[in-house]
Each structure stands twice: as structure tokens, then as C-alpha cells.
JSON list of C-alpha atoms in Angstrom, two decimals:
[
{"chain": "A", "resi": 1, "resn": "UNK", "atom": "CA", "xyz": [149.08, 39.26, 93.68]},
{"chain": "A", "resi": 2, "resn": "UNK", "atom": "CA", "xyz": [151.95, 39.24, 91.51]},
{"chain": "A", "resi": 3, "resn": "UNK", "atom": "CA", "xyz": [154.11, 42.19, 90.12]},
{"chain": "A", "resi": 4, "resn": "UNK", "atom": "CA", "xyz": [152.71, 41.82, 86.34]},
{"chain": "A", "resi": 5, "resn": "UNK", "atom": "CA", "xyz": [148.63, 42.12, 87.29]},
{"chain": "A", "resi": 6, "resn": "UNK", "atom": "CA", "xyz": [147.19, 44.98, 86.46]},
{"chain": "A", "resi": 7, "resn": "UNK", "atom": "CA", "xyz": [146.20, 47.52, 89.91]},
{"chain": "A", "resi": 8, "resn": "UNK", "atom": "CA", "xyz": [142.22, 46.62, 91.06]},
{"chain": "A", "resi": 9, "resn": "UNK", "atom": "CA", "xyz": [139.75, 48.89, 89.91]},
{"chain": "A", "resi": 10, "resn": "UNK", "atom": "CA", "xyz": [139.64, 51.33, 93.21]},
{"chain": "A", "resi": 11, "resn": "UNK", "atom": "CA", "xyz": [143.22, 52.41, 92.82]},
{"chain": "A", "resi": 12, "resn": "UNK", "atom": "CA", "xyz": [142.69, 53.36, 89.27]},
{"chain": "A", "resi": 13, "resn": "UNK", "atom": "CA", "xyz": [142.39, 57.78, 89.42]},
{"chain": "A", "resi": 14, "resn": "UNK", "atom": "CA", "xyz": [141.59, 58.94, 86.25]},
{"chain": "A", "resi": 15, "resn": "UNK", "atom": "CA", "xyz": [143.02, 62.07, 85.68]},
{"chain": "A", "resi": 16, "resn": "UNK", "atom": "CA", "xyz": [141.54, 65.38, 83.29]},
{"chain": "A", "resi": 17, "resn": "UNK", "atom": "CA", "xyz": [137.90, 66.25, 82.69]},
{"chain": "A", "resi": 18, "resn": "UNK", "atom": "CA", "xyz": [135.14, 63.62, 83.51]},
{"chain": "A", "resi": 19, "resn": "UNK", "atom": "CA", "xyz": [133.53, 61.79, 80.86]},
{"chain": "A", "resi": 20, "resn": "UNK", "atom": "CA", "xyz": [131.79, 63.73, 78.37]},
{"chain": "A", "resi": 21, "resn": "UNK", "atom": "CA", "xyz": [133.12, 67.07, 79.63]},
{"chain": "A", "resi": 22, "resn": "UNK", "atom": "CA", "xyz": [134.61, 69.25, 76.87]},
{"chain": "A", "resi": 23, "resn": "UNK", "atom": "CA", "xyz": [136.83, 72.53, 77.24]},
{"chain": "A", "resi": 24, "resn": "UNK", "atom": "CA", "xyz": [134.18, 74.61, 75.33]},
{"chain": "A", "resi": 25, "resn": "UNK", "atom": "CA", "xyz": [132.12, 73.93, 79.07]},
{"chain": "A", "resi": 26, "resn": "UNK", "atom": "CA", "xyz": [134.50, 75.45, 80.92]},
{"chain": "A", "resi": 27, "resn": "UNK", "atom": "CA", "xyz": [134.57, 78.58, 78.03]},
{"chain": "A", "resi": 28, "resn": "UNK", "atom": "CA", "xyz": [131.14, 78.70, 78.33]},
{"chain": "A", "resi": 29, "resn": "UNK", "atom": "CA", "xyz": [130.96, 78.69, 82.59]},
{"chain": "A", "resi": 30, "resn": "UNK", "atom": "CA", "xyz": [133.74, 81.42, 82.80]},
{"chain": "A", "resi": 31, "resn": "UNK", "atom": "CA", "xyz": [131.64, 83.55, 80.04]},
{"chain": "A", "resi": 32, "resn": "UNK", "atom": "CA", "xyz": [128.26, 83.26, 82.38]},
{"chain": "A", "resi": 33, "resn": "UNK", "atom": "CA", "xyz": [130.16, 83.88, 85.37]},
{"chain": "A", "resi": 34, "resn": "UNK", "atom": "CA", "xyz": [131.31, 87.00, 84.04]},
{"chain": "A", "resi": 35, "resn": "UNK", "atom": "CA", "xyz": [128.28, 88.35, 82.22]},
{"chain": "A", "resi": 36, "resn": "UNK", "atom": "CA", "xyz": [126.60, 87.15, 85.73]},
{"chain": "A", "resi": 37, "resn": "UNK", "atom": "CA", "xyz": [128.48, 89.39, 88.27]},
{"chain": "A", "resi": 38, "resn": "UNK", "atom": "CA", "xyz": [129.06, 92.51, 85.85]},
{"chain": "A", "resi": 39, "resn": "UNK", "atom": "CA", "xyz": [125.25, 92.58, 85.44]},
{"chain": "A", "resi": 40, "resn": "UNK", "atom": "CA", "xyz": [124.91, 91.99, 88.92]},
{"chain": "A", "resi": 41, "resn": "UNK", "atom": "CA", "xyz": [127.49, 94.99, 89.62]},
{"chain": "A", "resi": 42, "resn": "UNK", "atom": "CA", "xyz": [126.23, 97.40, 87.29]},
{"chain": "A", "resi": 43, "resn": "UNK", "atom": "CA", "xyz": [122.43, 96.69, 88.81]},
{"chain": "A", "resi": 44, "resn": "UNK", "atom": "CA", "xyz": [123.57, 97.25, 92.38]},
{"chain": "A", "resi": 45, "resn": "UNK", "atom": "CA", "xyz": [125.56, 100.68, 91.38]},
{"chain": "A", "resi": 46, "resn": "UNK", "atom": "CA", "xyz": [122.76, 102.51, 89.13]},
{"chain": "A", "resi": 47, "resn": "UNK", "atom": "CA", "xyz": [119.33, 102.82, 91.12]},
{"chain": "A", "resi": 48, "resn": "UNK", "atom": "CA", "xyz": [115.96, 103.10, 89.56]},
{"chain": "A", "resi": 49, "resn": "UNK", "atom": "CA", "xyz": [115.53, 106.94, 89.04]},
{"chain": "A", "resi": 50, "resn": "UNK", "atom": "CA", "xyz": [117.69, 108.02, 92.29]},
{"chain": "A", "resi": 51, "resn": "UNK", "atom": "CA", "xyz": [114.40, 107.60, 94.76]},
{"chain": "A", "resi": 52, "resn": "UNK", "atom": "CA", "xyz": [116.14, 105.90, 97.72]},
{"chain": "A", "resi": 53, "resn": "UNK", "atom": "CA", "xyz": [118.07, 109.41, 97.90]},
{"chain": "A", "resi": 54, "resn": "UNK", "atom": "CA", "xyz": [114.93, 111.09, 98.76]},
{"chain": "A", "resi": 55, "resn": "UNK", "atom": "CA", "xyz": [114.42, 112.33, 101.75]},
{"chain": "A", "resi": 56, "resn": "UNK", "atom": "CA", "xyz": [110.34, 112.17, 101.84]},
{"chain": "A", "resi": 57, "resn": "UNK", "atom": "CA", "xyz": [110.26, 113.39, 105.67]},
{"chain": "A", "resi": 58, "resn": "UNK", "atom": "CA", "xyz": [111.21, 116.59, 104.90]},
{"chain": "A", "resi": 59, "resn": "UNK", "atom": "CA", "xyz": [108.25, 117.38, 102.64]},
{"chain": "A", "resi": 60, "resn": "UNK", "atom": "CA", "xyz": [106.10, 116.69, 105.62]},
{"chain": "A", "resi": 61, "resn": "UNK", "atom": "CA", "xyz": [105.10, 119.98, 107.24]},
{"chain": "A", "resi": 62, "resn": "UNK", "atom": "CA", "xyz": [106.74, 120.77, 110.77]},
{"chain": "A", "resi": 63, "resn": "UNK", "atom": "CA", "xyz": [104.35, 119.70, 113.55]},
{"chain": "A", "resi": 64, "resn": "UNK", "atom": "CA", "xyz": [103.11, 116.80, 111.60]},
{"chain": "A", "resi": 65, "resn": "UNK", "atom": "CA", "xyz": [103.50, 113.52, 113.34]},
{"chain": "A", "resi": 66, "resn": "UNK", "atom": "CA", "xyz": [102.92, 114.90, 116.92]},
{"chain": "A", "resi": 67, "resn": "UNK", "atom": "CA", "xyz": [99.69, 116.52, 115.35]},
{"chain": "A", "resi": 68, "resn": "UNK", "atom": "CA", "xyz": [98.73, 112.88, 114.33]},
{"chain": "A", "resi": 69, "resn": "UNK", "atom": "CA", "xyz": [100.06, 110.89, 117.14]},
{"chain": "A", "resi": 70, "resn": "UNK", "atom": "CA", "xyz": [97.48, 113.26, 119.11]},
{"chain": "A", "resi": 71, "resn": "UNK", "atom": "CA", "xyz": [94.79, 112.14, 117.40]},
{"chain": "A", "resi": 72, "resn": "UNK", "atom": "CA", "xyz": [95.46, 108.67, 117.99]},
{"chain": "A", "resi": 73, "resn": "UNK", "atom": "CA", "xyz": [97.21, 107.58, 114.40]},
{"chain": "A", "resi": 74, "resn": "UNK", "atom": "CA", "xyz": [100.81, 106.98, 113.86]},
{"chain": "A", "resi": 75, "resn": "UNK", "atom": "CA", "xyz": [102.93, 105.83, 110.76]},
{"chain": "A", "resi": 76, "resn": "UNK", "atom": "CA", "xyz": [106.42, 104.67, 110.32]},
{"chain": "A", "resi": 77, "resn": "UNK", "atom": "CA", "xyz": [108.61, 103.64, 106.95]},
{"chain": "A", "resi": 78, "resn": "UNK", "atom": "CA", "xyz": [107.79, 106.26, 104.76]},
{"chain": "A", "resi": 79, "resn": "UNK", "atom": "CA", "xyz": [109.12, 105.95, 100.86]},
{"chain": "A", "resi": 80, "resn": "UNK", "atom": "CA", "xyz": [107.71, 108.16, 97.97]},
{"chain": "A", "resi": 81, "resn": "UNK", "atom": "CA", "xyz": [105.06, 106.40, 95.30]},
{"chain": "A", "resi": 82, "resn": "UNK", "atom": "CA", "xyz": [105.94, 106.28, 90.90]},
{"chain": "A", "resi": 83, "resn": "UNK", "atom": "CA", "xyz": [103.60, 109.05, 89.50]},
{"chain": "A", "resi": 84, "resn": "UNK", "atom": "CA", "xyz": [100.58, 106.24, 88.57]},
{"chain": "A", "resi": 85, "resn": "UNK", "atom": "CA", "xyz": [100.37, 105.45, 91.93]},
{"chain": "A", "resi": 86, "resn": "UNK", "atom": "CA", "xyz": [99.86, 109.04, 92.93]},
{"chain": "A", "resi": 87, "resn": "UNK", "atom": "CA", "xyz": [97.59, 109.92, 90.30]},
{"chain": "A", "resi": 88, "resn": "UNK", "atom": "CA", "xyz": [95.43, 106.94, 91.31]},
{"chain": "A", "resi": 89, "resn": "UNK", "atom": "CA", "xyz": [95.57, 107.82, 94.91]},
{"chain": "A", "resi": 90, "resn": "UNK", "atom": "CA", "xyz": [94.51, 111.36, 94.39]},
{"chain": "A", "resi": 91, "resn": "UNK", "atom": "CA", "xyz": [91.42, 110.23, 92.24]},
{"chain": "A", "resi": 92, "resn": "UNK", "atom": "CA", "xyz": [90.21, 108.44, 95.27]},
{"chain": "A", "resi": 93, "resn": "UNK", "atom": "CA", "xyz": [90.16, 111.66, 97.70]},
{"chain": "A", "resi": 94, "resn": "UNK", "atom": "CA", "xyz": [87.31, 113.93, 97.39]},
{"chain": "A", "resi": 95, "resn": "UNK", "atom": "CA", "xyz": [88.08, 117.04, 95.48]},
{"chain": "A", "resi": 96, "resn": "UNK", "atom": "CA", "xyz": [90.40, 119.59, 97.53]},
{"chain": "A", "resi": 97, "resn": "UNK", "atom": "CA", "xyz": [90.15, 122.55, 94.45]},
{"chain": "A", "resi": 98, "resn": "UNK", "atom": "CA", "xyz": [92.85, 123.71, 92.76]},
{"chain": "A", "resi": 99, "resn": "UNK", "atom": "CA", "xyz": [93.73, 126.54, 95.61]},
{"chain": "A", "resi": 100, "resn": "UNK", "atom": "CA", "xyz": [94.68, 124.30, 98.05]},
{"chain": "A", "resi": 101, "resn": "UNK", "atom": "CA", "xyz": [97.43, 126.05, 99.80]},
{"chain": "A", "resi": 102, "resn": "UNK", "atom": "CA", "xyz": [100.35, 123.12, 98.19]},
{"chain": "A", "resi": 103, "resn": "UNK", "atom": "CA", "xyz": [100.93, 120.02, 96.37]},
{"chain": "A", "resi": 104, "resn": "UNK", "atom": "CA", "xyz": [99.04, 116.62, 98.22]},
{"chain": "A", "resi": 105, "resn": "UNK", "atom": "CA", "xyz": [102.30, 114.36, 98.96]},
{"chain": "A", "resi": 106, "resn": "UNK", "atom": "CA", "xyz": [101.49, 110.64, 98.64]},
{"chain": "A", "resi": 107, "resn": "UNK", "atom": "CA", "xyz": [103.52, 108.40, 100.14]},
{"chain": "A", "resi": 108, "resn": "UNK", "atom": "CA", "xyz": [103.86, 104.22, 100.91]},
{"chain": "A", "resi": 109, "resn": "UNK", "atom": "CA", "xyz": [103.74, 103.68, 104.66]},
{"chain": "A", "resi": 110, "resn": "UNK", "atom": "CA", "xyz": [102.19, 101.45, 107.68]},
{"chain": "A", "resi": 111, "resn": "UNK", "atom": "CA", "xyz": [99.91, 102.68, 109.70]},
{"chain": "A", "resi": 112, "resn": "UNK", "atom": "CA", "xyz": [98.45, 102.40, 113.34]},
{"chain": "A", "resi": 113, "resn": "UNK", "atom": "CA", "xyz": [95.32, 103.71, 114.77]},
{"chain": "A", "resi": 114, "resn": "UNK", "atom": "CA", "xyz": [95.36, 103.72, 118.41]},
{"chain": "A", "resi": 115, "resn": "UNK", "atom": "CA", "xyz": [92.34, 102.00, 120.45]},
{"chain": "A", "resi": 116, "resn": "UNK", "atom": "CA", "xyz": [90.98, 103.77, 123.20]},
{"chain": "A", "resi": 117, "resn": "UNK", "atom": "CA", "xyz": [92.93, 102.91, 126.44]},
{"chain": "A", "resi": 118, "resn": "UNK", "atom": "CA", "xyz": [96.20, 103.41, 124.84]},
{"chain": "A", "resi": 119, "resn": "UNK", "atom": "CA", "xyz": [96.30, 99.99, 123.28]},
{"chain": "A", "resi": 120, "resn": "UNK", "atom": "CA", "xyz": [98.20, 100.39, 120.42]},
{"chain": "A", "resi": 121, "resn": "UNK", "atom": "CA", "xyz": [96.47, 98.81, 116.77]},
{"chain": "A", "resi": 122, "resn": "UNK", "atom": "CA", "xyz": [97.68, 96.15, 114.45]},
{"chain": "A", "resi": 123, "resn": "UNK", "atom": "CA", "xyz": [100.25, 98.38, 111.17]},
{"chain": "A", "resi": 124, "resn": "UNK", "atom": "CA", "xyz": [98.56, 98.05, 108.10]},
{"chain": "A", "resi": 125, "resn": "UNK", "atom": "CA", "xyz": [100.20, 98.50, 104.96]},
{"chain": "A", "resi": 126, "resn": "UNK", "atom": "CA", "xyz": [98.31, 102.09, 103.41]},
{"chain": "A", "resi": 127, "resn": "UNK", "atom": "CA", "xyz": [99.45, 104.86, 101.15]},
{"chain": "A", "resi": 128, "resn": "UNK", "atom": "CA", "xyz": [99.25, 108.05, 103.34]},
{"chain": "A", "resi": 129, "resn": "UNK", "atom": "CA", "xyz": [97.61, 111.14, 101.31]},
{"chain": "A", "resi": 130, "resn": "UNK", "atom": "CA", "xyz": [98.72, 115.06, 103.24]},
{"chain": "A", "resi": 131, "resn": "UNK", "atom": "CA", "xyz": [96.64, 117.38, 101.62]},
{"chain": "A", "resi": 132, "resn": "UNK", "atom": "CA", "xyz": [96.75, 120.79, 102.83]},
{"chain": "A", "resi": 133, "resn": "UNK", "atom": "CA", "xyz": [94.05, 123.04, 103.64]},
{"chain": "A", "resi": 134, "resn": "UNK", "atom": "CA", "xyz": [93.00, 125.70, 101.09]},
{"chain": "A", "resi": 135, "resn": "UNK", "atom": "CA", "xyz": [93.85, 128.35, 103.91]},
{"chain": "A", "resi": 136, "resn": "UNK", "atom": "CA", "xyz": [96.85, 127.06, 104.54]},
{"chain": "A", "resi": 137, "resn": "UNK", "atom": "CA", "xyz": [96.64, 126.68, 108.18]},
{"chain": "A", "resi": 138, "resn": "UNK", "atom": "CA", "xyz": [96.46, 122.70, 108.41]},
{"chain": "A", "resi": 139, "resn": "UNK", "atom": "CA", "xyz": [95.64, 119.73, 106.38]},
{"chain": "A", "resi": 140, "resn": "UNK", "atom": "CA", "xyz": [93.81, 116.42, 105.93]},
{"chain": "A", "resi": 141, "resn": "UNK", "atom": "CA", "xyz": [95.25, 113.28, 106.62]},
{"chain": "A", "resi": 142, "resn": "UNK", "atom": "CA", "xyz": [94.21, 110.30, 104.57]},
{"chain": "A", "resi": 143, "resn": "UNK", "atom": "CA", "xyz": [95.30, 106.41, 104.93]},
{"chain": "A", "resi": 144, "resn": "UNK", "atom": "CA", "xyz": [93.76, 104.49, 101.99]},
{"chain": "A", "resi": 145, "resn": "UNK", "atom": "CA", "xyz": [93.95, 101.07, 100.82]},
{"chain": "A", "resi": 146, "resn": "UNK", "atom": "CA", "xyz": [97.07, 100.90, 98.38]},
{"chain": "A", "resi": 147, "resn": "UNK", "atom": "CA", "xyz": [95.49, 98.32, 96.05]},
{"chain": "A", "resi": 148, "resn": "UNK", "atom": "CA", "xyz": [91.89, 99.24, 96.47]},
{"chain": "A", "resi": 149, "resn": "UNK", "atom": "CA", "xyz": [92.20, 102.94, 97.82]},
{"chain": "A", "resi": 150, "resn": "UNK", "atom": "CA", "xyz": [89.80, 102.99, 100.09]},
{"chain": "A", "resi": 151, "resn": "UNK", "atom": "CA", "xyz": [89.90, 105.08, 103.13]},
{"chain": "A", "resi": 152, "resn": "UNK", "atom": "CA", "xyz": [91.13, 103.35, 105.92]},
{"chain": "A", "resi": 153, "resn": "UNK", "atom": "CA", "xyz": [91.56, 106.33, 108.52]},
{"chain": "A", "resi": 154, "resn": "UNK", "atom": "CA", "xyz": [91.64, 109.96, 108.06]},
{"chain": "A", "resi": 155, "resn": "UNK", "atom": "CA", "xyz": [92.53, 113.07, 110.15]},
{"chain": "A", "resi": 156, "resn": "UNK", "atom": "CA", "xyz": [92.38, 116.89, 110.21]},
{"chain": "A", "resi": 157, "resn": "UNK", "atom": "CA", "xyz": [95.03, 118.97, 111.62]},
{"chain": "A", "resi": 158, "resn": "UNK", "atom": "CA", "xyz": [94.49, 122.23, 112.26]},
{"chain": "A", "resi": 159, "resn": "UNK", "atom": "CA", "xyz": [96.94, 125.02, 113.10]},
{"chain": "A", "resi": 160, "resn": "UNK", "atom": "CA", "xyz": [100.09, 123.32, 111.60]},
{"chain": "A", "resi": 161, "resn": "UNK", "atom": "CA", "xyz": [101.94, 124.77, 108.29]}
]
């Protein structure tokens, strides 16, 4: 090869933006990147109405889940429902009166109904309905269907605030 021919193809680096690439692309990546991760950060610093701060356990009245557990149900992975969901729940249960002794709580859960030799059940998703007695010494336990609400399991507890 002599001195004057020109270098063969493979040691030819071009150098700068590939073909067809323009500076406004890189204007327009840095823009998206930006817009990207401040949405991104504002999303992950401002919940949805505060509801993962709730503690829903503490609504439950004392006794509860040993009170259930004893009659062969148990839940886990409680979180709080948006008001349609409750409202729709609540239309499902049979009329408590308006003196029932508190508020019903609804709440998202699984749940698991024992089988008789101590086998433990398959969790099913349900939305979990407290309502308490009108003489305030207990209250019914309902597990219902969260998309069609019906009644899955229910329980009544007696003697518990």
C-alpha cells in the first residue's frame, strides 16, 4: 500500500452525531428526561388522600381477631376502602338500624375459613364488613365478594366491645 492511498474503509471513525441526528434531539431527550423524573418525584412524595397513614387496626374493637380466629375465620392485610366502595358494601348487608351501637368499618382484606381438623382454607380476596351490635356488646362479621358482594362467610361475636 503506498503512503498517498487513502486509509480502507474500517479505519475510517467518523466523529459527531450519527447520520440524521440533529442537536434539537438531544434538546428534546434532556427536556423528557426532566419532565420524566420530576413527575415521577412529585408522584412518589404526595399520596392519594394520605390513606397509607391509616392505621385501620386500631378501629377494630379489642378482642377482635382472637374472637374470630375462635370461630374458625382469620384475615390478614387489612387497608381501608374509597367511600363508593363502602357505600356499596353496606347496601349488600341486611339492615342493622340506625341504633347500632357505632359506625360498620369496611375494609379490603384476605380471608381464611378454617376446615374442620385444623386444616387451614385457601385466602380469598373479600371486603370484611364489622358491624356492631345494636346493644353494643358484640358484632357481626361479614366477608363478601368485593366485586359481586356476596357473602362469603359471616360471624357473630358476642361479648366483645
Amino acid at each position: 500500500m503506498s503512503p498517498d492511498a487513502a486509509p480502507a474503509p474500517d479505519y475510517i471513525h467518523r466523529t459527531g452525531a450519527p447520520p440524521g441526528f440533529k442537536t434539537r434531539h438531544i434538546w428534546i431527550g434532556a427536556v423528557i428526561f426532566i419532565v420524566w423524573f420530576g413527575v415521577l418525584g412529585f408522584v412518589l412524595t404526595h399520596g392519594r388522600n394520605e390513606a397509607s397513614s391509616v392505621d385501620v387496626y386500631s378501629e377494630l374493637p379489642s378482642g377482635f381477631t382472637g374472637s374470630l380466629e375462635a370461630q374458625g375465620l382469620t384475615y390478614q392485610g387489612l387497608s381501608p376502602v374509597d367511600p363508593t366502595t363502602q357505600q356499596q358494601a353496606l347496601a349488600h348487608v341486611p339492615s342493622t338500624g340506625t341504633d347500632n351501637g357505632g359506625k360498620p368499618l369496611v375494609f379490603r382484606t384476605s380471608y381464611t375459613k378454617s376446615h374442620g381438623s385444623g386444616q387451614p382454607g385457601v385466602a380469598t380476596p373479600a371486603l370484611m364488613i364489622v358491624v356492631p351490635h345494636t346493644n353494643g356488646t358484640g358484632f357481626h362479621v361479614d366477608f363478601v365478594d368485593p366485586t359481586s358482594y356476596q357473602e362469603l362467610a359471616s360471624a357473630d361475636i358476642t361479648g366483645s366491645g
